[in-house]
Short mmCIF file of N, CA and C in Angstrom, two decimals:
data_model
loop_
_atom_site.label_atom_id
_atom_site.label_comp_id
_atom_site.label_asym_id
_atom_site.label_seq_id
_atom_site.Cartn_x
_atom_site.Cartn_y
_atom_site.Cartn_z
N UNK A 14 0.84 -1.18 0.00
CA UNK A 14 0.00 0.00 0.00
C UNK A 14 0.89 1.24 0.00
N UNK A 15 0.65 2.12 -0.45
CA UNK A 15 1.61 3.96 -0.90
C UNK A 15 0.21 4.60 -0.28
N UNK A 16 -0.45 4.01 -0.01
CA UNK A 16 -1.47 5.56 0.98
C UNK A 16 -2.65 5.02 0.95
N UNK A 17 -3.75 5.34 2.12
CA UNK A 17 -4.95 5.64 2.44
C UNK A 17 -5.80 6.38 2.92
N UNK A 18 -6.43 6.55 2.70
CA UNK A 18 -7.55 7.48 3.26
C UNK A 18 -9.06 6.82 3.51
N UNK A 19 -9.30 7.50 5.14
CA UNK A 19 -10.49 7.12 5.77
C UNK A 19 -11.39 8.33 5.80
N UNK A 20 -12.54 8.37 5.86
CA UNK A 20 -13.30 9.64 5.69
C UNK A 20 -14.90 8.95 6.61
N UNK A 21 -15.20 9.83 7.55
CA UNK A 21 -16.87 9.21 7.79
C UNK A 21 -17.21 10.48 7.42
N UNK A 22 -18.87 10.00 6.96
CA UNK A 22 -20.03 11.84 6.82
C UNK A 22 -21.37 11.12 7.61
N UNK A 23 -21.86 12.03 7.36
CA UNK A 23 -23.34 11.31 7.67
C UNK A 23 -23.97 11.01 6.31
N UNK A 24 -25.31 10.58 6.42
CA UNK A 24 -25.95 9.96 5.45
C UNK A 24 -26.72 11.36 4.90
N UNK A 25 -26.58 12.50 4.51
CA UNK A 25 -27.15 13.47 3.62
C UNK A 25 -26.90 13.10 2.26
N UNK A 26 -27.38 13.29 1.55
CA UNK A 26 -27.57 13.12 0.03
C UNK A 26 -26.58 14.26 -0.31
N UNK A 27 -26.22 15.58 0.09
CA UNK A 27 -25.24 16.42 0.01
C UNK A 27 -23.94 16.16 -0.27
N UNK A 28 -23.79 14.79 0.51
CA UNK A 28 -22.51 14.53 0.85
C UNK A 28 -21.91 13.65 -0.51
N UNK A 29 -22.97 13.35 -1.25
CA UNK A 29 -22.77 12.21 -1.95
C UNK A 29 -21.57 12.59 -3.10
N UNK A 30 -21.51 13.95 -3.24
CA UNK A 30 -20.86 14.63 -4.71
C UNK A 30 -19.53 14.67 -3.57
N UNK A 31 -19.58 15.01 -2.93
CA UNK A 31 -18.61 15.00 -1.29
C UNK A 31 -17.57 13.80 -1.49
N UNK A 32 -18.24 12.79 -1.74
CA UNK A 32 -17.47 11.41 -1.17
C UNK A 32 -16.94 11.35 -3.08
N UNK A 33 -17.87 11.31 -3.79
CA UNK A 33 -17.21 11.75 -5.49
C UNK A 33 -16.21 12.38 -5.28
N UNK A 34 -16.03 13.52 -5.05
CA UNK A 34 -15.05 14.89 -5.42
C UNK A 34 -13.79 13.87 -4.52
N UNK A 35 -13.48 13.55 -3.34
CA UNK A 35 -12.89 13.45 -2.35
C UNK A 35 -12.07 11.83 -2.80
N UNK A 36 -12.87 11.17 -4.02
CA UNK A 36 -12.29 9.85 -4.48
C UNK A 36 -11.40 10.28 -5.36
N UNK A 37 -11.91 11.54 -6.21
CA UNK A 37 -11.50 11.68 -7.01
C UNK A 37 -10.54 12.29 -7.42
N UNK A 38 -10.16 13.30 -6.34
CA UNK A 38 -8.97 14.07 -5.38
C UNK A 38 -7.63 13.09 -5.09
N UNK A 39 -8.17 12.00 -4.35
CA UNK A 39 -7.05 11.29 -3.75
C UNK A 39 -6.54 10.41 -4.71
N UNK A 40 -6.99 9.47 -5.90
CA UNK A 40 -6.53 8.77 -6.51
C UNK A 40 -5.43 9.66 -7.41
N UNK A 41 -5.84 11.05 -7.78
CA UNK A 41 -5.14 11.86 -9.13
C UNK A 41 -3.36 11.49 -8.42
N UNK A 42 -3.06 11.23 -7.33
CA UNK A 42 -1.72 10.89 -7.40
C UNK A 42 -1.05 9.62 -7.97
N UNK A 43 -1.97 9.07 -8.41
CA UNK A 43 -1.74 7.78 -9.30
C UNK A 43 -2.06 8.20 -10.63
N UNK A 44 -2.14 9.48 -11.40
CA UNK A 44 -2.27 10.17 -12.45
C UNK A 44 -3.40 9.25 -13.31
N UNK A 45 -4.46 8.88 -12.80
CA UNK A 45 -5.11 7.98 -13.68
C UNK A 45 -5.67 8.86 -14.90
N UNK A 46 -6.21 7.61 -16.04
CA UNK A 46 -6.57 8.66 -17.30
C UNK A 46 -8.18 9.49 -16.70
N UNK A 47 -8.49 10.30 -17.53
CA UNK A 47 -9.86 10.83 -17.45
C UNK A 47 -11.21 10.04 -17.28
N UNK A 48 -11.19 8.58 -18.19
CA UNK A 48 -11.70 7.49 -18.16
C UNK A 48 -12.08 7.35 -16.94
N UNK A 49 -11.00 6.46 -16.12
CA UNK A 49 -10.30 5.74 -15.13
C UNK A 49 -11.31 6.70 -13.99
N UNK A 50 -11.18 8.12 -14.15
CA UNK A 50 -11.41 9.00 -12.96
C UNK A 50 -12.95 8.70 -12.91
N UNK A 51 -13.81 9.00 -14.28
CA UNK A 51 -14.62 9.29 -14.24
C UNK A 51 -15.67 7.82 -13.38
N UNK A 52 -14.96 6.52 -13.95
CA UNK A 52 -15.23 5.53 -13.74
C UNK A 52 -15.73 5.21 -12.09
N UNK A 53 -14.38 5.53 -11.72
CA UNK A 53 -14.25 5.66 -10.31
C UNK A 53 -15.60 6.35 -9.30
N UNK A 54 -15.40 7.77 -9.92
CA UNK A 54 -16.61 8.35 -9.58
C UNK A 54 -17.87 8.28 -9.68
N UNK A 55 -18.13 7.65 -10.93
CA UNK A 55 -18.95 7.39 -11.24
C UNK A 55 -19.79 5.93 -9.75
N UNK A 56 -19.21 5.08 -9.96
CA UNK A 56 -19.28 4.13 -8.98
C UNK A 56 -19.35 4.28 -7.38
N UNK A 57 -18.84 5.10 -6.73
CA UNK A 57 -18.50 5.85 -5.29
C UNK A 57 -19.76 6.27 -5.02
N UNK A 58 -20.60 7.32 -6.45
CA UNK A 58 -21.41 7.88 -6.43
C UNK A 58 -22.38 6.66 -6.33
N UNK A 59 -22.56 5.81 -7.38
CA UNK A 59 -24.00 4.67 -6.78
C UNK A 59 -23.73 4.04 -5.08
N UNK A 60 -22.67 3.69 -4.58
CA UNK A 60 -22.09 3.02 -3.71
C UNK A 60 -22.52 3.93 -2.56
N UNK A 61 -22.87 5.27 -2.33
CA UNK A 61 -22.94 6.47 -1.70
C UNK A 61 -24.25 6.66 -1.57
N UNK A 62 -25.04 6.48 -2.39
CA UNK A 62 -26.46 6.79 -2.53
C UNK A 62 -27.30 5.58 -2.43
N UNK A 63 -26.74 4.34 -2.64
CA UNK A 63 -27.40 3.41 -2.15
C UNK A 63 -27.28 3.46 -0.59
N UNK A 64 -26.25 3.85 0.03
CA UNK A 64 -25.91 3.91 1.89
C UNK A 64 -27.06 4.81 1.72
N UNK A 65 -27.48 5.80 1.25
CA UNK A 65 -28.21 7.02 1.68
C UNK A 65 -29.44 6.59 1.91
N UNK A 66 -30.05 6.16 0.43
CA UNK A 66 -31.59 6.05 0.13
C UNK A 66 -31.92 4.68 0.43
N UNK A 67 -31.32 3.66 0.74
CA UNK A 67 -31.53 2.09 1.02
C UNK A 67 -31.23 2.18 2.41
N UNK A 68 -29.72 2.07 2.72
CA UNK A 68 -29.46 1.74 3.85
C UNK A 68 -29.94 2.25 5.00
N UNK A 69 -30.33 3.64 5.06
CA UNK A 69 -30.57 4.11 6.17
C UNK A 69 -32.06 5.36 5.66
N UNK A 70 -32.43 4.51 5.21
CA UNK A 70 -33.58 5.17 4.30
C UNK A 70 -33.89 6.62 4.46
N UNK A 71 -35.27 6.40 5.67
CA UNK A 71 -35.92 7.93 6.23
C UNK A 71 -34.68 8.27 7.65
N UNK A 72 -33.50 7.62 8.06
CA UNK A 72 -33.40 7.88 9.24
C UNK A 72 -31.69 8.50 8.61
N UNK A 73 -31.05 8.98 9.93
CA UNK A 73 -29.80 9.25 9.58
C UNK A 73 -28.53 8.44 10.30
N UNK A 74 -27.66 8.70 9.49
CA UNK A 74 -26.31 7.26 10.14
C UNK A 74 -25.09 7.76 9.27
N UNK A 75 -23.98 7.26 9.70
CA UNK A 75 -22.80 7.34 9.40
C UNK A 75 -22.61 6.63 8.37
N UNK A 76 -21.76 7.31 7.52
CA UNK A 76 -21.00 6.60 6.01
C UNK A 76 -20.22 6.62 6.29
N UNK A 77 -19.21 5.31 5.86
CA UNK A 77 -17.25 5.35 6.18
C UNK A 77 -17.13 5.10 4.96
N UNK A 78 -15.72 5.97 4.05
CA UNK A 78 -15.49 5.17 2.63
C UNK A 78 -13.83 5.33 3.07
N UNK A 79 -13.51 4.14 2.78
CA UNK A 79 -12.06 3.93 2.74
C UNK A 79 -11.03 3.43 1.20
N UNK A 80 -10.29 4.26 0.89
CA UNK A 80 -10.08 4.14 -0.30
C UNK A 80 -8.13 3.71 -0.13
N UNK A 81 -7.75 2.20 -0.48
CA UNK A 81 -5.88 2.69 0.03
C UNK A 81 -5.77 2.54 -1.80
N UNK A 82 -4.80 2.69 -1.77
CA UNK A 82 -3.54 2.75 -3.15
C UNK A 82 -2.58 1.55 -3.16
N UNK A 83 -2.17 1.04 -4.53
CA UNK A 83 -1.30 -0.12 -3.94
C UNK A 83 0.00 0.77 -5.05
N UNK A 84 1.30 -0.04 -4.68
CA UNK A 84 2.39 0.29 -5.63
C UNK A 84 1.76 -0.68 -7.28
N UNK A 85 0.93 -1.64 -6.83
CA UNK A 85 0.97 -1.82 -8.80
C UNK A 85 -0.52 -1.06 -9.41
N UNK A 86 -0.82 0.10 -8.52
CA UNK A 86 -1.68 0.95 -9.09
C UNK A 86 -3.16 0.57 -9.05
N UNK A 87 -3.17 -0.27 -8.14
CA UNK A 87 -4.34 -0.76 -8.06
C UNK A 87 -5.36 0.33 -6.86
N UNK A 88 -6.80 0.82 -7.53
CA UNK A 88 -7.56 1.17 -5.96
C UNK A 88 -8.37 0.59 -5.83
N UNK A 89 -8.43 0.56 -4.04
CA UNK A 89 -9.57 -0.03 -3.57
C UNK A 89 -10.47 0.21 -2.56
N UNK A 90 -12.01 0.45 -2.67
CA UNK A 90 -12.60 1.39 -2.35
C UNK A 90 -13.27 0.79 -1.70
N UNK A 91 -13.89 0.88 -0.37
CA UNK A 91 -14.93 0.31 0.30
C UNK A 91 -15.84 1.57 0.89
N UNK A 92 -17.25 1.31 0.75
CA UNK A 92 -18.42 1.72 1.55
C UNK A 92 -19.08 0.83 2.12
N UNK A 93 -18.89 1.80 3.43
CA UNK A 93 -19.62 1.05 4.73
C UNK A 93 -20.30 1.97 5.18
N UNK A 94 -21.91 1.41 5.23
CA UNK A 94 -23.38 1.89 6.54
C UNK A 94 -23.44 1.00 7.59
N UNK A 95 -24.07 1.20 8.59
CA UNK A 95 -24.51 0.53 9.82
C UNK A 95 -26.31 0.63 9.59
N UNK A 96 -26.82 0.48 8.41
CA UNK A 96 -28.28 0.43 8.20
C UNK A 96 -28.83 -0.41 8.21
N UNK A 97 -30.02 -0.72 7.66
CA UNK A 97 -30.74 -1.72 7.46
C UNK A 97 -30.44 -3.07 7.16
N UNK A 98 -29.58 -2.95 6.00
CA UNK A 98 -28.77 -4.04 5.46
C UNK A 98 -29.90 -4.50 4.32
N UNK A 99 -29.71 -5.51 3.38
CA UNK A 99 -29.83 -6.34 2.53
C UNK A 99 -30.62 -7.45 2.54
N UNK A 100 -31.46 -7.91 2.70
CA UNK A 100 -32.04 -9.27 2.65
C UNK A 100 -31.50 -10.49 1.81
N UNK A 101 -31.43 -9.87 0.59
CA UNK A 101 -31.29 -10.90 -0.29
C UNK A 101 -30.05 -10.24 -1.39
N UNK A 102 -28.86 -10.28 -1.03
CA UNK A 102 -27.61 -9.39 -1.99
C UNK A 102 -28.11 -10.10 -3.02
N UNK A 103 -28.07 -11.24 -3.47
CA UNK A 103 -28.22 -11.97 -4.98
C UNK A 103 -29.11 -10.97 -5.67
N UNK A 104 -30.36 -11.16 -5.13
CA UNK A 104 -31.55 -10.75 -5.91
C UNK A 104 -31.24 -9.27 -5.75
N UNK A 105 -30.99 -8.53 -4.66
CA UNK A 105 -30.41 -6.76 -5.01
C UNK A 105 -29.25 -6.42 -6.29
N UNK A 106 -28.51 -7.63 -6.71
CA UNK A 106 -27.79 -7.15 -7.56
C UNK A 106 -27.82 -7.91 -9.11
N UNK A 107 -29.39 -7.74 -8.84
CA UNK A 107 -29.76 -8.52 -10.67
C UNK A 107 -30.48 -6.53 -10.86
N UNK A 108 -30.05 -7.14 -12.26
CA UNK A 108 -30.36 -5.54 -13.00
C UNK A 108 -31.57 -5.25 -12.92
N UNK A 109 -32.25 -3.96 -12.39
CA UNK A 109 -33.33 -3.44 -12.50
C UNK A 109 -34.24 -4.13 -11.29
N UNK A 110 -33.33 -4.42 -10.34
CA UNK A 110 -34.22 -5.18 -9.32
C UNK A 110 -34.59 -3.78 -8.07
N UNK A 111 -35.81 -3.44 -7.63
CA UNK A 111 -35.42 -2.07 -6.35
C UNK A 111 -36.42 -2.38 -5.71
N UNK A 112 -36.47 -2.13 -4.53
CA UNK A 112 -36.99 -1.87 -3.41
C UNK A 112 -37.98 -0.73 -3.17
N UNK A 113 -38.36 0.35 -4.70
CA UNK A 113 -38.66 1.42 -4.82
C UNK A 113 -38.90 1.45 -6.30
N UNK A 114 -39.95 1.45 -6.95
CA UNK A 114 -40.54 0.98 -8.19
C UNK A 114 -40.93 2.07 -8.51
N UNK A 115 -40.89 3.30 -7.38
CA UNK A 115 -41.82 4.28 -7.89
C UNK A 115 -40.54 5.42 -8.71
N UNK A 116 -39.49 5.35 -8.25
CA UNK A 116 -38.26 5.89 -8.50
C UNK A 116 -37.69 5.53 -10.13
N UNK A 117 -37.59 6.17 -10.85
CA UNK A 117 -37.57 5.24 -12.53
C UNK A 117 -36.09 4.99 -12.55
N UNK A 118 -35.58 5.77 -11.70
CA UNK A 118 -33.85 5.48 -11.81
C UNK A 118 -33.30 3.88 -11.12
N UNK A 119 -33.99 3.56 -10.31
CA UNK A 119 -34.14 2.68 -9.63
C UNK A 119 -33.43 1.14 -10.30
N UNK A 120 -32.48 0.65 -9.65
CA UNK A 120 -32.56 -1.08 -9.79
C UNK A 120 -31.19 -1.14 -10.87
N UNK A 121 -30.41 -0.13 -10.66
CA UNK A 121 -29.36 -0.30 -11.42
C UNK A 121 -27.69 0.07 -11.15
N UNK A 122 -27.83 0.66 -9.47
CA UNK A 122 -27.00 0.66 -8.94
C UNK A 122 -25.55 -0.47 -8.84
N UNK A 123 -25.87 -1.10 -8.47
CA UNK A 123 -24.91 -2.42 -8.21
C UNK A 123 -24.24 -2.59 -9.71
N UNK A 124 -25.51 -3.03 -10.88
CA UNK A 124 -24.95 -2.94 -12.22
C UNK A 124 -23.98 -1.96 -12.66
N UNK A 125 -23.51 -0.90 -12.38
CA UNK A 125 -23.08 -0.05 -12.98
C UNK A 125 -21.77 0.21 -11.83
N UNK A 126 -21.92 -0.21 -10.69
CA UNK A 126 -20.53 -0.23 -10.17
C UNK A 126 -20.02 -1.66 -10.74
N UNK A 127 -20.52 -2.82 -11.14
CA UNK A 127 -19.45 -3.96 -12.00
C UNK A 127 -19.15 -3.73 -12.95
N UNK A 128 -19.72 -2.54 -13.23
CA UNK A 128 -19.07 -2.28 -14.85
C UNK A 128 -18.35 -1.53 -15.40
N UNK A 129 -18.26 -0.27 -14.39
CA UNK A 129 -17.23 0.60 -13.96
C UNK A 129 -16.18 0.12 -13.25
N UNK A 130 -15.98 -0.81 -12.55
CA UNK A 130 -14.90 -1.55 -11.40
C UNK A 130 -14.50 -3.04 -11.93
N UNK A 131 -13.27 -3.41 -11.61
CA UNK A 131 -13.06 -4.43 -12.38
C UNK A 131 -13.54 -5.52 -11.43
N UNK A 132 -13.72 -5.22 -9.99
CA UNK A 132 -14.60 -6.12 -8.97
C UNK A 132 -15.19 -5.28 -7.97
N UNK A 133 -16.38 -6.13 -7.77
CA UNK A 133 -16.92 -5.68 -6.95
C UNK A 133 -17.66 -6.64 -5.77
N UNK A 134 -17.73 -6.26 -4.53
CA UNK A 134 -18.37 -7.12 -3.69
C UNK A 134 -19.45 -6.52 -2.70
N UNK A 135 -20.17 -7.20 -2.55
CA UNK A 135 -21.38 -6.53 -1.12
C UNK A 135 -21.37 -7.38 -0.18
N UNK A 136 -21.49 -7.36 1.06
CA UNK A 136 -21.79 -8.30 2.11
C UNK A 136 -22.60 -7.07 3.36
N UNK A 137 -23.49 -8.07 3.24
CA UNK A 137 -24.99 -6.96 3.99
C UNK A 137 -25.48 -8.01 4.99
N UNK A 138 -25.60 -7.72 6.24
CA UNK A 138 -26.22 -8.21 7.52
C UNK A 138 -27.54 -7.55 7.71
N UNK A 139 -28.48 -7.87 7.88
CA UNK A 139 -30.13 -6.89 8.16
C UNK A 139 -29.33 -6.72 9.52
N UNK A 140 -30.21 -5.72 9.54
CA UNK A 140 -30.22 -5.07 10.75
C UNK A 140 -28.65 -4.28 11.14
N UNK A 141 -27.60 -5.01 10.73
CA UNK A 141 -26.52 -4.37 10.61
C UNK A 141 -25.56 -3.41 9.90
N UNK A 142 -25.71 -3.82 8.54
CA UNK A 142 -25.35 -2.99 7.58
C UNK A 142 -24.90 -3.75 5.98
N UNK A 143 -24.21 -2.70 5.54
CA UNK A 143 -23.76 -3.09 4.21
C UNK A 143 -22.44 -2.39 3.58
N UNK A 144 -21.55 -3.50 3.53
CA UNK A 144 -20.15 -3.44 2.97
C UNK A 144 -20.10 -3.60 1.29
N UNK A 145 -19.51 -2.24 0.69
CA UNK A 145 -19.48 -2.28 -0.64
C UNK A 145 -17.71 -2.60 -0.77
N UNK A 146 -17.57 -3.47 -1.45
CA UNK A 146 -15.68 -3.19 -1.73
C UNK A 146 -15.74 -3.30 -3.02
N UNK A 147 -14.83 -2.06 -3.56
CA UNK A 147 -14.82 -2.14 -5.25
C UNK A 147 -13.00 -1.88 -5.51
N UNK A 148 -12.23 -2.99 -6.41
CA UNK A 148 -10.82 -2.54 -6.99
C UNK A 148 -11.31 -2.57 -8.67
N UNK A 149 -10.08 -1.49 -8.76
CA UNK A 149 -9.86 -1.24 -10.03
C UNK A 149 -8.23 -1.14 -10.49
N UNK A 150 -7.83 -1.70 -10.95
CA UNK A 150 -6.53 -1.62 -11.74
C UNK A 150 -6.40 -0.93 -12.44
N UNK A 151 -5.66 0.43 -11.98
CA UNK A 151 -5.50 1.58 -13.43
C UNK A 151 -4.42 1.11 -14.25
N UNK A 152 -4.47 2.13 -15.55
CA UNK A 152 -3.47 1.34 -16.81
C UNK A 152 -2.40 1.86 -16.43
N UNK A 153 -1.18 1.61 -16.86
CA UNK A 153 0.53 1.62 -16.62
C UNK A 153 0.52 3.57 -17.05
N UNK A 154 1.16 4.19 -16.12
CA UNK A 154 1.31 5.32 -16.29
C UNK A 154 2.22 5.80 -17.51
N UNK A 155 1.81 6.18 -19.12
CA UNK A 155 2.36 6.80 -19.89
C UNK A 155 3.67 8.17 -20.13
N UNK A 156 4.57 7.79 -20.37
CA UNK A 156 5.77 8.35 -20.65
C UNK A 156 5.71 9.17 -21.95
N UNK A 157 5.70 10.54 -21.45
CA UNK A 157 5.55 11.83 -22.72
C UNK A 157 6.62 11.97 -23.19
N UNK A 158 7.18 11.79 -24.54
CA UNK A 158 8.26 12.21 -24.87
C UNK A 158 8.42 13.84 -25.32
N UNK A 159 9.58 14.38 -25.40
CA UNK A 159 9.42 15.47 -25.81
C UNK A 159 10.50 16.27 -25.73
#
């Protein structure tokens, strides 16, 4: 590991561009491409808003996202709630599956962090919470000639 960073917020929806901006801040010392960044963010952001609007629905609670760095450029990102948790991870992470039908955005979270991340994992306890861990392997840092 070459560095980590721990961060808690609370569960505001505010925070969510918060925990984006703040992924997206700390990785740039691994010069990733624009891609790579957006990817990242992109994913943090579903991973962030599912803690918000699932995990801890109408009530409020702590978000932890822990993000370390490795020397072969690898990141790896975890979100953690102490919410509700998950019933059924399988069936939460088939496409278009939600808990909230009335929401059209709904049921595509999970999908779109495996597809942005080269892995991804959930492990959710009811009543306890829900662990997101996502790595991504950025590409070999490019040499400008000139």
């Amino acid at each position: 590991m070459i560095n980590e960073l721990r961060i808690t917020f609370p569960s505001l929806s505010a925070n969510e561009s918060f925990a984006r901006a703040a992924a997206a801040a700390f990785i740039a010392q691994l010069n990733p491409t624009y891609e790579e960044v957006a990817d990242i963010k992109c994913a943090v952001s579903e991973a962030v808003t599912n803690a918000i609007v699932h995990g801890y629905r109408d009530t409020m609670g702590d978000i932890f996202m822990n993000i370390k760095l490795t020397a072969d450029r690898t990141v790896r990102i975890e979100i953690r709630d102490r919410g509700c948790g998950i019933p059924d991870v399988t069936e939460a992470m088939k496409p278009l599956f939600t808990t909230d039908p009335e929401n059209e955005r709904s049921g595509m979270g999970f999908t779109v962090m495996e597809n942005f991340m080269d892995k991804m994992k959930v492990i959710s306890t009811v009543g306890k919470g829900t662990k997101v861990t996502m790595t991504k392997r950025l590409s070999p840092v490019s040499r400008m000639k000139g």
